[in-house]
Amino acid sequence: MTEIWPVVHTERQALIRDLDALPAPDWATPSLCPGWDVHDVLAHLVDDARTTRLGFLRHLAAAGFDFDRCNARGIARERRADPRSTLAAFRAVSGRTTSAPAPPATRLVEAFVHGEDIRRPLGIERACPAAPVAEALRHQLRTRVQFGGGRERAEGLRLVATDAALDAGTGPEVRGSALVLLLAVSGRPVGPEELTGPGAVGLVR
């Protein structure tokens, strides 16, 4: 199993570098998360990095155990008027190792998927490490959509990563990089040219 926190910290630092010189208008670019712009996703990552087990349960209870409302309130807490200040806040919490009461692999999912939620609409590319991405993908394949995973999206398909040791499921084959498969299983749109195989049409959005 991957040592998760060093990978998460590396991904946070990489995202900080990618956003360090982002022009002011680009912060309002719609992200891959429906209803969230790039600034919103960064604010969510700040909130996620600050989260503790007890704090998460307290905030979730205050939101009536509604995960979407809890996330929206977290963004409102951490989104500064100036995106540069939000980025500074993210830099300040980037080395933290606190988490909601969730499987450790969810930290990888958050880092990789939300990183791409921001980068892809901005035309920024990153070569993420394939083995930890595959670990995040395995978690998503085990986890139901209602709990933030993607198990149902991949049902009846065989997923084969072209850059990692991952061959999961049965059915029509879908081939692609571990990162693209992770995004597709997590409900993010990917290009039709990024996945191949007879089952690809079932994952491309």
mmCIF file of C-alpha atoms in Angstrom:
data_model
loop_
_atom_site.group_PDB
_atom_site.id
_atom_site.type_symbol
_atom_site.label_atom_id
_atom_site.label_comp_id
_atom_site.label_asym_id
_atom_site.label_seq_id
_atom_site.Cartn_x
_atom_site.Cartn_y
_atom_site.Cartn_z
ATOM 1 C CA MET A 1 0.000 0.000 0.000
ATOM 2 C CA THR A 2 1.218 3.492 -0.865
ATOM 3 C CA GLU A 3 2.419 5.767 1.908
ATOM 4 C CA ILE A 4 -0.488 8.103 1.466
ATOM 5 C CA TRP A 5 0.459 11.350 3.174
ATOM 6 C CA PRO A 6 3.739 11.963 1.303
ATOM 7 C CA VAL A 7 1.838 11.524 -1.959
ATOM 8 C CA VAL A 8 -0.941 13.874 -0.836
ATOM 9 C CA HIS A 9 1.574 16.499 0.242
ATOM 10 C CA THR A 10 3.388 16.245 -3.092
ATOM 11 C CA GLU A 11 0.131 16.664 -4.985
ATOM 12 C CA ARG A 12 -0.866 19.677 -2.891
ATOM 13 C CA GLN A 13 2.486 21.339 -3.541
ATOM 14 C CA ALA A 14 2.215 20.608 -7.267
ATOM 15 C CA LEU A 15 -1.226 22.223 -7.389
ATOM 16 C CA ILE A 16 0.063 25.280 -5.527
ATOM 17 C CA ARG A 17 2.803 25.675 -8.122
ATOM 18 C CA ASP A 18 0.326 25.282 -10.968
ATOM 19 C CA LEU A 19 -1.941 27.990 -9.544
ATOM 20 C CA ASP A 20 0.717 30.377 -8.316
ATOM 21 C CA ALA A 21 0.634 32.585 -11.420
ATOM 22 C CA LEU A 22 -2.994 31.984 -12.436
ATOM 23 C CA PRO A 23 -4.495 35.151 -13.981
ATOM 24 C CA ALA A 24 -7.297 36.661 -11.918
ATOM 25 C CA PRO A 25 -10.130 35.959 -14.425
ATOM 26 C CA ASP A 26 -9.239 32.252 -14.594
ATOM 27 C CA TRP A 27 -10.245 31.647 -10.977
ATOM 28 C CA ALA A 28 -13.893 31.882 -12.076
ATOM 29 C CA THR A 29 -13.448 29.092 -14.659
ATOM 30 C CA PRO A 30 -16.073 26.342 -14.137
ATOM 31 C CA SER A 31 -14.380 23.246 -12.745
ATOM 32 C CA LEU A 32 -15.259 19.627 -13.484
ATOM 33 C CA CYS A 33 -17.332 19.650 -10.264
ATOM 34 C CA PRO A 34 -20.855 20.732 -11.269
ATOM 35 C CA GLY A 35 -21.663 24.126 -9.785
ATOM 36 C CA TRP A 36 -18.140 24.802 -8.520
ATOM 37 C CA ASP A 37 -15.611 27.089 -10.138
ATOM 38 C CA VAL A 38 -11.846 26.705 -9.776
ATOM 39 C CA HIS A 39 -11.797 28.958 -6.713
ATOM 40 C CA ASP A 40 -14.552 26.894 -5.065
ATOM 41 C CA VAL A 41 -12.601 23.652 -5.529
ATOM 42 C CA LEU A 42 -9.496 25.198 -3.995
ATOM 43 C CA ALA A 43 -11.544 26.432 -1.027
ATOM 44 C CA HIS A 44 -12.912 22.891 -0.645
ATOM 45 C CA LEU A 45 -9.352 21.547 -0.592
ATOM 46 C CA VAL A 46 -8.461 24.034 2.147
ATOM 47 C CA ASP A 47 -11.465 22.889 4.157
ATOM 48 C CA ASP A 48 -10.588 19.249 3.509
ATOM 49 C CA ALA A 49 -7.005 19.746 4.696
ATOM 50 C CA ARG A 50 -8.206 21.439 7.883
ATOM 51 C CA THR A 51 -10.776 18.746 8.637
ATOM 52 C CA THR A 52 -10.432 16.579 11.720
ATOM 53 C CA ARG A 53 -12.528 13.557 12.616
ATOM 54 C CA LEU A 54 -14.397 15.371 15.364
ATOM 55 C CA GLY A 55 -14.722 18.561 13.337
ATOM 56 C CA PHE A 56 -16.154 16.684 10.381
ATOM 57 C CA LEU A 57 -18.813 15.017 12.517
ATOM 58 C CA ARG A 58 -19.686 18.341 14.122
ATOM 59 C CA HIS A 59 -20.015 20.121 10.772
ATOM 60 C CA LEU A 60 -21.981 17.243 9.241
ATOM 61 C CA ALA A 61 -24.447 17.250 12.139
ATOM 62 C CA ALA A 62 -24.843 21.032 11.847
ATOM 63 C CA ALA A 63 -25.642 20.533 8.138
ATOM 64 C CA GLY A 64 -28.407 18.063 8.964
ATOM 65 C CA PHE A 65 -26.213 15.137 7.800
ATOM 66 C CA ASP A 66 -26.454 16.480 4.250
ATOM 67 C CA PHE A 67 -23.007 15.997 2.629
ATOM 68 C CA ASP A 68 -23.657 18.552 -0.126
ATOM 69 C CA ARG A 69 -24.719 21.196 2.384
ATOM 70 C CA CYS A 70 -21.715 20.360 4.554
ATOM 71 C CA ASN A 71 -19.381 20.819 1.585
ATOM 72 C CA ALA A 72 -21.049 24.091 0.596
ATOM 73 C CA ARG A 73 -20.606 25.445 4.102
ATOM 74 C CA GLY A 74 -16.969 24.377 4.101
ATOM 75 C CA ILE A 75 -16.362 26.287 0.868
ATOM 76 C CA ALA A 76 -18.083 29.358 2.323
ATOM 77 C CA ARG A 77 -15.807 29.170 5.388
ATOM 78 C CA GLU A 78 -12.590 28.904 3.435
ATOM 79 C CA ARG A 79 -13.202 30.891 0.241
ATOM 80 C CA ARG A 80 -11.560 34.290 0.619
ATOM 81 C CA ALA A 81 -12.571 37.376 -1.346
ATOM 82 C CA ASP A 82 -9.209 37.260 -3.114
ATOM 83 C CA PRO A 83 -8.311 33.846 -4.618
ATOM 84 C CA ARG A 84 -4.663 34.552 -3.879
ATOM 85 C CA SER A 85 -5.550 34.574 -0.184
ATOM 86 C CA THR A 86 -7.311 31.217 -0.576
ATOM 87 C CA LEU A 87 -4.187 29.873 -2.256
ATOM 88 C CA ALA A 88 -2.080 31.204 0.629
ATOM 89 C CA ALA A 89 -4.402 29.414 3.061
ATOM 90 C CA PHE A 90 -3.989 26.199 1.069
ATOM 91 C CA ARG A 91 -0.210 26.606 1.186
ATOM 92 C CA ALA A 92 -0.400 27.054 4.969
ATOM 93 C CA VAL A 93 -2.355 23.790 5.474
ATOM 94 C CA SER A 94 -0.704 21.738 2.720
ATOM 95 C CA GLY A 95 1.425 19.714 5.140
ATOM 96 C CA ARG A 96 -1.390 18.667 7.445
ATOM 97 C CA THR A 97 -2.270 15.006 8.017
ATOM 98 C CA THR A 98 -5.751 15.353 9.491
ATOM 99 C CA SER A 99 -8.782 13.797 7.859
ATOM 100 C CA ALA A 100 -12.454 13.062 8.113
ATOM 101 C CA PRO A 101 -13.284 9.571 9.470
ATOM 102 C CA ALA A 102 -12.877 7.877 6.094
ATOM 103 C CA PRO A 103 -10.596 5.221 4.560
ATOM 104 C CA PRO A 104 -7.063 6.582 3.988
ATOM 105 C CA ALA A 105 -7.344 6.069 0.229
ATOM 106 C CA THR A 106 -9.975 8.826 0.104
ATOM 107 C CA ARG A 107 -7.119 11.308 0.641
ATOM 108 C CA LEU A 108 -5.625 10.125 -2.640
ATOM 109 C CA VAL A 109 -8.987 10.432 -4.376
ATOM 110 C CA GLU A 110 -9.384 13.997 -3.110
ATOM 111 C CA ALA A 111 -5.880 15.004 -4.194
ATOM 112 C CA PHE A 112 -5.964 13.489 -7.672
ATOM 113 C CA VAL A 113 -9.583 14.057 -8.678
ATOM 114 C CA HIS A 114 -9.899 17.600 -7.338
ATOM 115 C CA GLY A 115 -6.496 18.443 -8.762
ATOM 116 C CA GLU A 116 -7.798 17.484 -12.200
ATOM 117 C CA ASP A 117 -11.134 19.209 -11.522
ATOM 118 C CA ILE A 118 -9.057 22.384 -11.477
ATOM 119 C CA ARG A 119 -6.339 21.654 -14.030
ATOM 120 C CA ARG A 120 -8.298 20.243 -16.928
ATOM 121 C CA PRO A 121 -10.599 23.240 -17.486
ATOM 122 C CA LEU A 122 -7.528 25.495 -17.259
ATOM 123 C CA GLY A 123 -5.557 23.440 -19.792
ATOM 124 C CA ILE A 124 -2.887 22.490 -17.223
ATOM 125 C CA GLU A 125 -1.363 19.018 -17.470
ATOM 126 C CA ARG A 126 0.267 16.975 -14.712
ATOM 127 C CA ALA A 127 1.824 13.531 -14.905
ATOM 128 C CA CYS A 128 0.448 12.054 -11.677
ATOM 129 C CA PRO A 129 2.174 8.966 -10.218
ATOM 130 C CA ALA A 130 0.382 5.959 -11.665
ATOM 131 C CA ALA A 131 0.617 3.535 -8.712
ATOM 132 C CA PRO A 132 -1.052 5.834 -6.135
ATOM 133 C CA VAL A 133 -3.642 6.834 -8.730
ATOM 134 C CA ALA A 134 -4.422 3.145 -9.250
ATOM 135 C CA GLU A 135 -4.825 2.763 -5.480
ATOM 136 C CA ALA A 136 -7.324 5.623 -5.494
ATOM 137 C CA LEU A 137 -9.134 3.962 -8.394
ATOM 138 C CA ARG A 138 -9.375 0.650 -6.525
ATOM 139 C CA HIS A 139 -11.015 2.495 -3.642
ATOM 140 C CA GLN A 140 -13.526 4.117 -5.979
ATOM 141 C CA LEU A 141 -14.358 0.745 -7.519
ATOM 142 C CA ARG A 142 -15.137 -0.656 -4.047
ATOM 143 C CA THR A 143 -17.230 2.328 -2.957
ATOM 144 C CA ARG A 144 -20.809 3.132 -3.912
ATOM 145 C CA VAL A 145 -21.601 6.388 -5.688
ATOM 146 C CA GLN A 146 -23.732 7.642 -2.801
ATOM 147 C CA PHE A 147 -20.621 7.528 -0.605
ATOM 148 C CA GLY A 148 -18.456 9.375 -3.094
ATOM 149 C CA GLY A 149 -17.201 6.332 -4.992
ATOM 150 C CA GLY A 150 -17.925 4.975 -8.429
ATOM 151 C CA ARG A 151 -18.708 1.286 -8.116
ATOM 152 C CA GLU A 152 -21.969 1.441 -10.038
ATOM 153 C CA ARG A 153 -20.411 3.383 -12.923
ATOM 154 C CA ALA A 154 -17.954 0.541 -13.558
ATOM 155 C CA GLU A 155 -20.345 -2.373 -13.087
ATOM 156 C CA GLY A 156 -20.279 -4.811 -16.002
ATOM 157 C CA LEU A 157 -16.972 -3.476 -17.314
ATOM 158 C CA ARG A 158 -13.386 -4.641 -17.215
ATOM 159 C CA LEU A 159 -11.043 -1.723 -16.507
ATOM 160 C CA VAL A 160 -7.421 -2.058 -17.599
ATOM 161 C CA ALA A 161 -4.885 0.669 -16.794
ATOM 162 C CA THR A 162 -2.270 1.196 -19.480
ATOM 163 C CA ASP A 163 0.283 2.651 -17.066
ATOM 164 C CA ALA A 164 -0.261 0.704 -13.831
ATOM 165 C CA ALA A 165 -0.866 -2.816 -12.564
ATOM 166 C CA LEU A 166 -4.648 -2.635 -12.542
ATOM 167 C CA ASP A 167 -7.057 -5.016 -14.216
ATOM 168 C CA ALA A 168 -10.438 -4.966 -12.490
ATOM 169 C CA GLY A 169 -13.948 -6.200 -13.203
ATOM 170 C CA THR A 170 -15.481 -8.374 -15.881
ATOM 171 C CA GLY A 171 -17.238 -7.477 -19.087
ATOM 172 C CA PRO A 172 -16.403 -5.327 -22.113
ATOM 173 C CA GLU A 173 -12.887 -3.947 -21.747
ATOM 174 C CA VAL A 174 -12.061 -0.301 -21.147
ATOM 175 C CA ARG A 175 -8.417 0.748 -21.437
ATOM 176 C CA GLY A 176 -6.867 4.044 -20.425
ATOM 177 C CA SER A 177 -4.417 5.617 -18.028
ATOM 178 C CA ALA A 178 -5.119 5.078 -14.339
ATOM 179 C CA LEU A 179 -5.856 8.797 -13.967
ATOM 180 C CA VAL A 180 -8.395 8.899 -16.792
ATOM 181 C CA LEU A 181 -10.093 5.749 -15.484
ATOM 182 C CA LEU A 182 -10.188 7.302 -11.997
ATOM 183 C CA LEU A 183 -11.807 10.449 -13.333
ATOM 184 C CA ALA A 184 -14.373 8.534 -15.373
ATOM 185 C CA VAL A 185 -15.304 6.233 -12.486
ATOM 186 C CA SER A 186 -15.573 9.312 -10.248
ATOM 187 C CA GLY A 187 -18.153 10.804 -12.601
ATOM 188 C CA ARG A 188 -15.912 13.323 -14.345
ATOM 189 C CA PRO A 189 -16.053 13.929 -18.096
ATOM 190 C CA VAL A 190 -13.127 12.574 -20.102
ATOM 191 C CA GLY A 191 -12.395 12.804 -23.805
ATOM 192 C CA PRO A 192 -13.588 9.947 -26.023
ATOM 193 C CA GLU A 193 -10.016 9.608 -27.290
ATOM 194 C CA GLU A 194 -8.712 8.970 -23.761
ATOM 195 C CA LEU A 195 -10.406 5.583 -23.352
ATOM 196 C CA THR A 196 -10.404 2.663 -25.759
ATOM 197 C CA GLY A 197 -12.065 -0.731 -25.947
ATOM 198 C CA PRO A 198 -15.598 -1.985 -26.497
ATOM 199 C CA GLY A 199 -16.727 -0.829 -23.054
ATOM 200 C CA ALA A 200 -15.386 2.723 -23.333
ATOM 201 C CA VAL A 201 -18.707 4.202 -24.399
ATOM 202 C CA GLY A 202 -20.107 3.163 -21.021
ATOM 203 C CA LEU A 203 -17.676 5.410 -19.143
ATOM 204 C CA VAL A 204 -17.261 8.456 -21.387
ATOM 205 C CA ARG A 205 -19.512 11.332 -20.346
#
